[in-house]
Amino acid sequence: MMKSDVTIMDFTGIYEKERFYRGVHVHWIDCRDIQGTNCYCDEEGEQALRRKIAPYSAEAIHFIDSGNYHYMTKLWTEKLREPFVLAVADHHPDMQPPLFQELLSCGCWVNGVLDGNPYVQKVVLLGADKELVAAVPEPYRSRMVAYDESQIAEGDRWESCFPKDLPVYLSIDKDILSPSQVHTNWQQGTLTFSQLQNVILELFHRCRVLGADICGECADALFHAADDKVILQDDSVNGRLLHILMALGKAGKA
């Protein structure tokens, strides 16, 4: 069961501008000294990141900075040692054909999980854009289930696709949310925070959740003083997500 431990991976410095984690004991991992990690991660960067996270458990809550670093989910789930389902709440499937076969990227990391992780049983995409889902390469479709954003918004019974006997690792990209809710540095979906919250609550109600991560920081806002409001909004959403996940993690251990 997921612990309420919190890990923050700092690639851009954005979290220094936020307060959502104040009063909570966090493991702070400074990744700003690692080269070759932005959007694409080369082999040297990958190994350096594995060393950085080696002391920490995957069965916890991880904030992994902007969507440019969503591939960190692959590295966290490598640490799991039992069969599991990967649930990805994201506007993008992150299952594009890789432009560079030798590089891990934020756009094709899910493929890397399916290709290389012996414990993952399937991937469930929650809230992805329908057209982007349709473009997922054929070889991966048999191990993927997708519920697009309209199905999530309309309350389709997606939870039945999760086997009760398998635990879940949950990865959330805040670009699943409408720009009215939060701003990220990628194209965004249309869901409200309430709809995303319902997904999280239902998933924890049905499944044993091993761990979770959150990305989607609008790191570009760091460089524009006029974007303080964007950072405050992002900080607020992070705080709400952290509160929900910590409460559910504690309830699961009760």
PDB file of C-alpha atoms in Angstrom:
ATOM      1  CA  MET A   1       0.000   0.000   0.000  1.00  0.00           C
ATOM      2  CA  MET A   2       1.179   3.488  -0.841  1.00  0.00           C
ATOM      3  CA  LYS A   3       3.005   5.293   1.948  1.00  0.00           C
ATOM      4  CA  SER A   4       2.358   8.967   2.626  1.00  0.00           C
ATOM      5  CA  ASP A   5       6.064   9.725   2.061  1.00  0.00           C
ATOM      6  CA  VAL A   6       6.599  12.624  -0.342  1.00  0.00           C
ATOM      7  CA  THR A   7       9.471  13.000  -2.801  1.00  0.00           C
ATOM      8  CA  ILE A   8      10.062  16.166  -4.822  1.00  0.00           C
ATOM      9  CA  MET A   9      12.252  15.987  -7.924  1.00  0.00           C
ATOM     10  CA  ASP A  10      13.535  19.449  -8.776  1.00  0.00           C
ATOM     11  CA  PHE A  11      14.579  19.786 -12.423  1.00  0.00           C
ATOM     12  CA  THR A  12      13.669  23.435 -13.065  1.00  0.00           C
ATOM     13  CA  GLY A  13      13.477  25.273  -9.738  1.00  0.00           C
ATOM     14  CA  ILE A  14       9.690  25.715  -9.961  1.00  0.00           C
ATOM     15  CA  TYR A  15       9.018  24.067  -6.601  1.00  0.00           C
ATOM     16  CA  GLU A  16      11.090  26.701  -4.831  1.00  0.00           C
ATOM     17  CA  LYS A  17       8.367  29.149  -5.886  1.00  0.00           C
ATOM     18  CA  GLU A  18       5.594  27.023  -4.356  1.00  0.00           C
ATOM     19  CA  ARG A  19       4.450  26.277  -0.818  1.00  0.00           C
ATOM     20  CA  PHE A  20       2.170  23.233  -1.091  1.00  0.00           C
ATOM     21  CA  TYR A  21       4.681  20.950   0.655  1.00  0.00           C
ATOM     22  CA  ARG A  22       5.391  23.279   3.592  1.00  0.00           C
ATOM     23  CA  GLY A  23       4.734  21.515   6.889  1.00  0.00           C
ATOM     24  CA  VAL A  24       5.177  18.091   5.274  1.00  0.00           C
ATOM     25  CA  HIS A  25       8.365  16.065   5.555  1.00  0.00           C
ATOM     26  CA  VAL A  26       9.674  15.690   2.006  1.00  0.00           C
ATOM     27  CA  HIS A  27      12.657  14.054   0.364  1.00  0.00           C
ATOM     28  CA  TRP A  28      14.068  16.739  -1.932  1.00  0.00           C
ATOM     29  CA  ILE A  29      16.029  15.435  -4.935  1.00  0.00           C
ATOM     30  CA  ASP A  30      17.945  18.171  -6.741  1.00  0.00           C
ATOM     31  CA  CYS A  31      18.261  17.115 -10.394  1.00  0.00           C
ATOM     32  CA  ARG A  32      19.370  20.452 -11.824  1.00  0.00           C
ATOM     33  CA  ASP A  33      22.979  19.317 -12.042  1.00  0.00           C
ATOM     34  CA  ILE A  34      22.166  16.472 -14.443  1.00  0.00           C
ATOM     35  CA  GLN A  35      22.603  17.277 -18.130  1.00  0.00           C
ATOM     36  CA  GLY A  36      20.606  15.723 -20.978  1.00  0.00           C
ATOM     37  CA  THR A  37      17.255  15.373 -19.211  1.00  0.00           C
ATOM     38  CA  ASN A  38      14.878  17.971 -20.707  1.00  0.00           C
ATOM     39  CA  CYS A  39      12.158  16.173 -22.748  1.00  0.00           C
ATOM     40  CA  TYR A  40      14.720  13.591 -23.868  1.00  0.00           C
ATOM     41  CA  CYS A  41      16.929  11.741 -21.439  1.00  0.00           C
ATOM     42  CA  ASP A  42      20.180  10.237 -22.646  1.00  0.00           C
ATOM     43  CA  GLU A  43      21.754   7.101 -21.170  1.00  0.00           C
ATOM     44  CA  GLU A  44      24.117   9.052 -18.928  1.00  0.00           C
ATOM     45  CA  GLY A  45      21.242  11.140 -17.584  1.00  0.00           C
ATOM     46  CA  GLU A  46      19.121   8.035 -17.060  1.00  0.00           C
ATOM     47  CA  GLN A  47      21.793   6.364 -14.983  1.00  0.00           C
ATOM     48  CA  ALA A  48      22.363   9.517 -12.953  1.00  0.00           C
ATOM     49  CA  LEU A  49      18.640   9.737 -12.198  1.00  0.00           C
ATOM     50  CA  ARG A  50      18.514   6.086 -11.161  1.00  0.00           C
ATOM     51  CA  ARG A  51      21.309   6.780  -8.698  1.00  0.00           C
ATOM     52  CA  LYS A  52      19.441   9.837  -7.375  1.00  0.00           C
ATOM     53  CA  ILE A  53      16.246   7.883  -6.640  1.00  0.00           C
ATOM     54  CA  ALA A  54      17.956   4.687  -5.447  1.00  0.00           C
ATOM     55  CA  PRO A  55      17.476   5.435  -1.704  1.00  0.00           C
ATOM     56  CA  TYR A  56      13.746   6.135  -2.071  1.00  0.00           C
ATOM     57  CA  SER A  57      10.697   3.929  -2.419  1.00  0.00           C
ATOM     58  CA  ALA A  58       8.403   3.877  -5.451  1.00  0.00           C
ATOM     59  CA  GLU A  59       5.532   3.188  -3.044  1.00  0.00           C
ATOM     60  CA  ALA A  60       5.093   6.841  -2.148  1.00  0.00           C
ATOM     61  CA  ILE A  61       3.996  10.194  -3.618  1.00  0.00           C
ATOM     62  CA  HIS A  62       6.362  11.779  -6.126  1.00  0.00           C
ATOM     63  CA  PHE A  63       6.249  15.258  -7.659  1.00  0.00           C
ATOM     64  CA  ILE A  64       8.386  15.096 -10.811  1.00  0.00           C
ATOM     65  CA  ASP A  65       8.285  18.692 -12.157  1.00  0.00           C
ATOM     66  CA  SER A  66       6.982  19.619 -15.635  1.00  0.00           C
ATOM     67  CA  GLY A  67       5.612  17.206 -18.214  1.00  0.00           C
ATOM     68  CA  ASN A  68       9.042  17.330 -19.876  1.00  0.00           C
ATOM     69  CA  TYR A  69      10.139  14.848 -17.195  1.00  0.00           C
ATOM     70  CA  HIS A  70       7.151  12.516 -17.212  1.00  0.00           C
ATOM     71  CA  TYR A  71       9.504   9.713 -18.238  1.00  0.00           C
ATOM     72  CA  MET A  72      10.477   9.572 -14.533  1.00  0.00           C
ATOM     73  CA  THR A  73       7.433   7.336 -14.080  1.00  0.00           C
ATOM     74  CA  LYS A  74       9.303   4.660 -16.007  1.00  0.00           C
ATOM     75  CA  LEU A  75      12.258   4.910 -13.628  1.00  0.00           C
ATOM     76  CA  TRP A  76      10.081   4.889 -10.503  1.00  0.00           C
ATOM     77  CA  THR A  77       8.076   1.863 -11.650  1.00  0.00           C
ATOM     78  CA  GLU A  78      11.307  -0.031 -12.367  1.00  0.00           C
ATOM     79  CA  LYS A  79      11.644  -0.241  -8.580  1.00  0.00           C
ATOM     80  CA  LEU A  80       8.378  -2.203  -8.150  1.00  0.00           C
ATOM     81  CA  ARG A  81       8.736  -5.954  -7.625  1.00  0.00           C
ATOM     82  CA  GLU A  82       5.246  -7.331  -8.129  1.00  0.00           C
ATOM     83  CA  PRO A  83       2.786  -7.459 -11.042  1.00  0.00           C
ATOM     84  CA  PHE A  84       0.891  -4.174 -11.397  1.00  0.00           C
ATOM     85  CA  VAL A  85      -1.288  -2.060 -13.676  1.00  0.00           C
ATOM     86  CA  LEU A  86      -0.038   1.367 -14.752  1.00  0.00           C
ATOM     87  CA  ALA A  87      -2.823   3.982 -14.684  1.00  0.00           C
ATOM     88  CA  VAL A  88      -1.968   7.193 -16.555  1.00  0.00           C
ATOM     89  CA  ALA A  89      -4.211  10.255 -16.146  1.00  0.00           C
ATOM     90  CA  ASP A  90      -2.883  12.467 -18.923  1.00  0.00           C
ATOM     91  CA  HIS A  91      -4.148  14.446 -21.915  1.00  0.00           C
ATOM     92  CA  HIS A  92      -1.488  12.651 -23.975  1.00  0.00           C
ATOM     93  CA  PRO A  93      -1.011   8.855 -24.162  1.00  0.00           C
ATOM     94  CA  ASP A  94       2.800   9.338 -24.149  1.00  0.00           C
ATOM     95  CA  MET A  95       2.987   6.373 -26.523  1.00  0.00           C
ATOM     96  CA  GLN A  96       4.361   8.029 -29.667  1.00  0.00           C
ATOM     97  CA  PRO A  97       6.822   6.176 -31.876  1.00  0.00           C
ATOM     98  CA  PRO A  98      10.246   7.332 -30.612  1.00  0.00           C
ATOM     99  CA  LEU A  99      12.160   9.812 -32.747  1.00  0.00           C
ATOM    100  CA  PHE A 100      15.434   8.518 -31.295  1.00  0.00           C
ATOM    101  CA  GLN A 101      15.398   4.838 -30.335  1.00  0.00           C
ATOM    102  CA  GLU A 102      18.298   5.240 -27.934  1.00  0.00           C
ATOM    103  CA  LEU A 103      16.690   8.045 -25.897  1.00  0.00           C
ATOM    104  CA  LEU A 104      14.005   7.898 -23.243  1.00  0.00           C
ATOM    105  CA  SER A 105      11.508  10.706 -23.801  1.00  0.00           C
ATOM    106  CA  CYS A 106       8.442  12.337 -22.306  1.00  0.00           C
ATOM    107  CA  GLY A 107       6.477  11.381 -25.440  1.00  0.00           C
ATOM    108  CA  CYS A 108       7.151   7.643 -25.570  1.00  0.00           C
ATOM    109  CA  TRP A 109       8.027   6.569 -22.025  1.00  0.00           C
ATOM    110  CA  VAL A 110       4.877   4.416 -21.677  1.00  0.00           C
ATOM    111  CA  ASN A 111       6.116   2.277 -24.574  1.00  0.00           C
ATOM    112  CA  GLY A 112       9.367   1.892 -22.665  1.00  0.00           C
ATOM    113  CA  VAL A 113       7.494   0.596 -19.618  1.00  0.00           C
ATOM    114  CA  LEU A 114       5.629  -1.964 -21.715  1.00  0.00           C
ATOM    115  CA  ASP A 115       8.782  -3.008 -23.534  1.00  0.00           C
ATOM    116  CA  GLY A 116      11.081  -3.300 -20.559  1.00  0.00           C
ATOM    117  CA  ASN A 117       9.209  -3.801 -17.287  1.00  0.00           C
ATOM    118  CA  PRO A 118       8.437  -7.483 -16.621  1.00  0.00           C
ATOM    119  CA  TYR A 119       5.905  -6.650 -13.901  1.00  0.00           C
ATOM    120  CA  VAL A 120       3.543  -4.319 -15.764  1.00  0.00           C
ATOM    121  CA  GLN A 121       0.458  -6.225 -16.908  1.00  0.00           C
ATOM    122  CA  LYS A 122      -1.270  -3.454 -18.837  1.00  0.00           C
ATOM    123  CA  VAL A 123      -1.609   0.301 -19.144  1.00  0.00           C
ATOM    124  CA  VAL A 124      -4.898   2.124 -18.590  1.00  0.00           C
ATOM    125  CA  LEU A 125      -5.110   5.608 -20.095  1.00  0.00           C
ATOM    126  CA  LEU A 126      -7.598   7.836 -18.274  1.00  0.00           C
ATOM    127  CA  GLY A 127      -8.663  11.080 -19.916  1.00  0.00           C
ATOM    128  CA  ALA A 128      -6.408  11.132 -22.963  1.00  0.00           C
ATOM    129  CA  ASP A 129      -7.414  12.900 -26.167  1.00  0.00           C
ATOM    130  CA  LYS A 130      -9.328  10.521 -28.460  1.00  0.00           C
ATOM    131  CA  GLU A 131      -7.364  11.417 -31.592  1.00  0.00           C
ATOM    132  CA  LEU A 132      -4.049  10.940 -29.808  1.00  0.00           C
ATOM    133  CA  VAL A 133      -5.184   7.548 -28.514  1.00  0.00           C
ATOM    134  CA  ALA A 134      -6.084   6.539 -32.067  1.00  0.00           C
ATOM    135  CA  ALA A 135      -2.481   7.232 -33.094  1.00  0.00           C
ATOM    136  CA  VAL A 136      -0.963   4.785 -30.580  1.00  0.00           C
ATOM    137  CA  PRO A 137       1.198   2.266 -32.514  1.00  0.00           C
ATOM    138  CA  GLU A 138      -0.557  -1.030 -33.194  1.00  0.00           C
ATOM    139  CA  PRO A 139       1.916  -3.307 -31.319  1.00  0.00           C
ATOM    140  CA  TYR A 140       0.958  -1.698 -27.990  1.00  0.00           C
ATOM    141  CA  ARG A 141      -2.814  -1.733 -28.363  1.00  0.00           C
ATOM    142  CA  SER A 142      -3.329  -5.245 -26.988  1.00  0.00           C
ATOM    143  CA  ARG A 143      -1.780  -4.193 -23.673  1.00  0.00           C
ATOM    144  CA  MET A 144      -3.584  -0.857 -23.417  1.00  0.00           C
ATOM    145  CA  VAL A 145      -7.091   0.197 -22.393  1.00  0.00           C
ATOM    146  CA  ALA A 146      -8.137   3.813 -22.977  1.00  0.00           C
ATOM    147  CA  TYR A 147     -10.995   5.952 -21.687  1.00  0.00           C
ATOM    148  CA  ASP A 148     -10.876   9.354 -23.345  1.00  0.00           C
ATOM    149  CA  GLU A 149     -11.677  12.652 -21.670  1.00  0.00           C
ATOM    150  CA  SER A 150     -15.331  12.680 -22.795  1.00  0.00           C
ATOM    151  CA  GLN A 151     -15.855   9.223 -21.279  1.00  0.00           C
ATOM    152  CA  ILE A 152     -14.289  10.344 -18.008  1.00  0.00           C
ATOM    153  CA  ALA A 153     -16.339  13.548 -17.976  1.00  0.00           C
ATOM    154  CA  GLU A 154     -19.544  11.629 -18.647  1.00  0.00           C
ATOM    155  CA  GLY A 155     -18.869   9.139 -15.865  1.00  0.00           C
ATOM    156  CA  ASP A 156     -18.396   5.978 -17.944  1.00  0.00           C
ATOM    157  CA  ARG A 157     -17.705   2.985 -15.705  1.00  0.00           C
ATOM    158  CA  TRP A 158     -13.996   2.774 -16.482  1.00  0.00           C
ATOM    159  CA  GLU A 159     -13.060   1.312 -13.108  1.00  0.00           C
ATOM    160  CA  SER A 160     -14.230  -2.176 -14.114  1.00  0.00           C
ATOM    161  CA  CYS A 161     -11.144  -2.533 -16.336  1.00  0.00           C
ATOM    162  CA  PHE A 162      -8.904  -2.700 -13.249  1.00  0.00           C
ATOM    163  CA  PRO A 163      -8.557  -6.264 -11.912  1.00  0.00           C
ATOM    164  CA  LYS A 164      -9.174  -6.354  -8.174  1.00  0.00           C
ATOM    165  CA  ASP A 165      -6.286  -8.758  -7.663  1.00  0.00           C
ATOM    166  CA  LEU A 166      -3.642  -6.466  -9.151  1.00  0.00           C
ATOM    167  CA  PRO A 167      -2.250  -3.302  -7.551  1.00  0.00           C
ATOM    168  CA  VAL A 168      -1.955  -0.027  -9.455  1.00  0.00           C
ATOM    169  CA  TYR A 169       0.678   2.652  -9.875  1.00  0.00           C
ATOM    170  CA  LEU A 170      -0.959   6.004 -10.686  1.00  0.00           C
ATOM    171  CA  SER A 171       0.724   8.696 -12.794  1.00  0.00           C
ATOM    172  CA  ILE A 172      -0.966  12.098 -13.133  1.00  0.00           C
ATOM    173  CA  ASP A 173      -0.064  14.807 -15.624  1.00  0.00           C
ATOM    174  CA  LYS A 174      -1.920  17.999 -14.792  1.00  0.00           C
ATOM    175  CA  ASP A 175      -2.287  18.744 -18.506  1.00  0.00           C
ATOM    176  CA  ILE A 176      -5.357  16.512 -18.253  1.00  0.00           C
ATOM    177  CA  LEU A 177      -7.027  19.566 -16.687  1.00  0.00           C
ATOM    178  CA  SER A 178      -8.587  22.508 -18.465  1.00  0.00           C
ATOM    179  CA  PRO A 179      -6.499  25.721 -18.585  1.00  0.00           C
ATOM    180  CA  SER A 180      -9.237  27.226 -16.411  1.00  0.00           C
ATOM    181  CA  GLN A 181      -8.019  24.926 -13.624  1.00  0.00           C
ATOM    182  CA  VAL A 182      -4.237  25.136 -14.040  1.00  0.00           C
ATOM    183  CA  HIS A 183      -1.663  26.067 -16.676  1.00  0.00           C
ATOM    184  CA  THR A 184       0.985  23.643 -17.913  1.00  0.00           C
ATOM    185  CA  ASN A 185       3.587  23.879 -20.673  1.00  0.00           C
ATOM    186  CA  TRP A 186       1.805  21.362 -22.929  1.00  0.00           C
ATOM    187  CA  GLN A 187      -1.505  21.281 -24.773  1.00  0.00           C
ATOM    188  CA  GLN A 188      -4.240  20.629 -22.234  1.00  0.00           C
ATOM    189  CA  GLY A 189      -7.488  18.737 -21.906  1.00  0.00           C
ATOM    190  CA  THR A 190     -10.891  19.795 -20.633  1.00  0.00           C
ATOM    191  CA  LEU A 191     -11.405  18.066 -17.287  1.00  0.00           C
ATOM    192  CA  THR A 192     -12.151  19.913 -14.071  1.00  0.00           C
ATOM    193  CA  PHE A 193     -10.276  19.266 -10.861  1.00  0.00           C
ATOM    194  CA  SER A 194     -13.424  17.685  -9.439  1.00  0.00           C
ATOM    195  CA  GLN A 195     -13.514  15.176 -12.289  1.00  0.00           C
ATOM    196  CA  LEU A 196      -9.862  14.290 -11.760  1.00  0.00           C
ATOM    197  CA  GLN A 197     -10.485  13.966  -8.034  1.00  0.00           C
ATOM    198  CA  ASN A 198     -13.328  11.525  -8.702  1.00  0.00           C
ATOM    199  CA  VAL A 199     -10.972   9.386 -10.800  1.00  0.00           C
ATOM    200  CA  ILE A 200      -8.438   9.276  -7.960  1.00  0.00           C
ATOM    201  CA  LEU A 201     -11.048   8.469  -5.311  1.00  0.00           C
ATOM    202  CA  GLU A 202     -12.634   5.709  -7.382  1.00  0.00           C
ATOM    203  CA  LEU A 203      -9.265   4.175  -8.175  1.00  0.00           C
ATOM    204  CA  PHE A 204      -8.261   4.041  -4.512  1.00  0.00           C
ATOM    205  CA  HIS A 205     -11.687   2.673  -3.604  1.00  0.00           C
ATOM    206  CA  ARG A 206     -11.372  -0.192  -6.070  1.00  0.00           C
ATOM    207  CA  CYS A 207      -7.637  -0.974  -6.081  1.00  0.00           C
ATOM    208  CA  ARG A 208      -4.560  -1.221  -3.935  1.00  0.00           C
ATOM    209  CA  VAL A 209      -2.497   1.733  -5.103  1.00  0.00           C
ATOM    210  CA  LEU A 210       1.243   1.181  -4.753  1.00  0.00           C
ATOM    211  CA  GLY A 211       2.433   4.691  -5.501  1.00  0.00           C
ATOM    212  CA  ALA A 212       1.681   7.852  -7.422  1.00  0.00           C
ATOM    213  CA  ASP A 213       3.463  10.655  -9.211  1.00  0.00           C
ATOM    214  CA  ILE A 214       2.400  14.091 -10.396  1.00  0.00           C
ATOM    215  CA  CYS A 215       3.886  16.227 -13.161  1.00  0.00           C
ATOM    216  CA  GLY A 216       2.671  19.177 -15.198  1.00  0.00           C
ATOM    217  CA  GLU A 217       4.418  22.106 -13.550  1.00  0.00           C
ATOM    218  CA  CYS A 218       4.375  25.203 -15.720  1.00  0.00           C
ATOM    219  CA  ALA A 219       8.092  25.745 -15.385  1.00  0.00           C
ATOM    220  CA  ASP A 220       8.084  28.469 -18.064  1.00  0.00           C
ATOM    221  CA  ALA A 221       6.269  30.702 -15.573  1.00  0.00           C
ATOM    222  CA  LEU A 222       9.524  31.006 -13.629  1.00  0.00           C
ATOM    223  CA  PHE A 223      10.884  33.309 -16.282  1.00  0.00           C
ATOM    224  CA  HIS A 224       7.944  35.715 -16.415  1.00  0.00           C
ATOM    225  CA  ALA A 225       7.288  37.862 -13.357  1.00  0.00           C
ATOM    226  CA  ALA A 226       3.744  38.520 -14.566  1.00  0.00           C
ATOM    227  CA  ASP A 227       2.960  34.823 -14.175  1.00  0.00           C
ATOM    228  CA  ASP A 228       2.860  34.821 -10.370  1.00  0.00           C
ATOM    229  CA  LYS A 229      -0.856  34.061 -10.598  1.00  0.00           C
ATOM    230  CA  VAL A 230      -0.100  30.976 -12.701  1.00  0.00           C
ATOM    231  CA  ILE A 231       2.351  29.719 -10.076  1.00  0.00           C
ATOM    232  CA  LEU A 232      -0.150  30.340  -7.268  1.00  0.00           C
ATOM    233  CA  GLN A 233      -2.807  28.400  -9.164  1.00  0.00           C
ATOM    234  CA  ASP A 234      -0.377  25.551  -9.804  1.00  0.00           C
ATOM    235  CA  ASP A 235       0.667  25.560  -6.152  1.00  0.00           C
ATOM    236  CA  SER A 236      -2.978  25.315  -5.094  1.00  0.00           C
ATOM    237  CA  VAL A 237      -3.666  22.321  -7.365  1.00  0.00           C
ATOM    238  CA  ASN A 238      -0.523  20.577  -6.109  1.00  0.00           C
ATOM    239  CA  GLY A 239      -1.645  21.145  -2.540  1.00  0.00           C
ATOM    240  CA  ARG A 240      -5.068  19.680  -3.195  1.00  0.00           C
ATOM    241  CA  LEU A 241      -3.597  16.642  -4.927  1.00  0.00           C
ATOM    242  CA  LEU A 242      -1.099  16.111  -2.124  1.00  0.00           C
ATOM    243  CA  HIS A 243      -3.822  16.361   0.524  1.00  0.00           C
ATOM    244  CA  ILE A 244      -6.018  13.831  -1.288  1.00  0.00           C
ATOM    245  CA  LEU A 245      -3.214  11.331  -1.898  1.00  0.00           C
ATOM    246  CA  MET A 246      -1.833  11.575   1.637  1.00  0.00           C
ATOM    247  CA  ALA A 247      -5.306  11.077   3.130  1.00  0.00           C
ATOM    248  CA  LEU A 248      -6.015   8.086   0.895  1.00  0.00           C
ATOM    249  CA  GLY A 249      -2.596   6.600   1.608  1.00  0.00           C
ATOM    250  CA  LYS A 250      -3.180   6.836   5.354  1.00  0.00           C
ATOM    251  CA  ALA A 251      -6.716   5.448   5.044  1.00  0.00           C
ATOM    252  CA  GLY A 252      -5.364   2.462   3.130  1.00  0.00           C
ATOM    253  CA  LYS A 253      -3.047   1.582   6.009  1.00  0.00           C
ATOM    254  CA  ALA A 254      -5.755   1.939   8.669  1.00  0.00           C
TER     255      ALA A 254
END
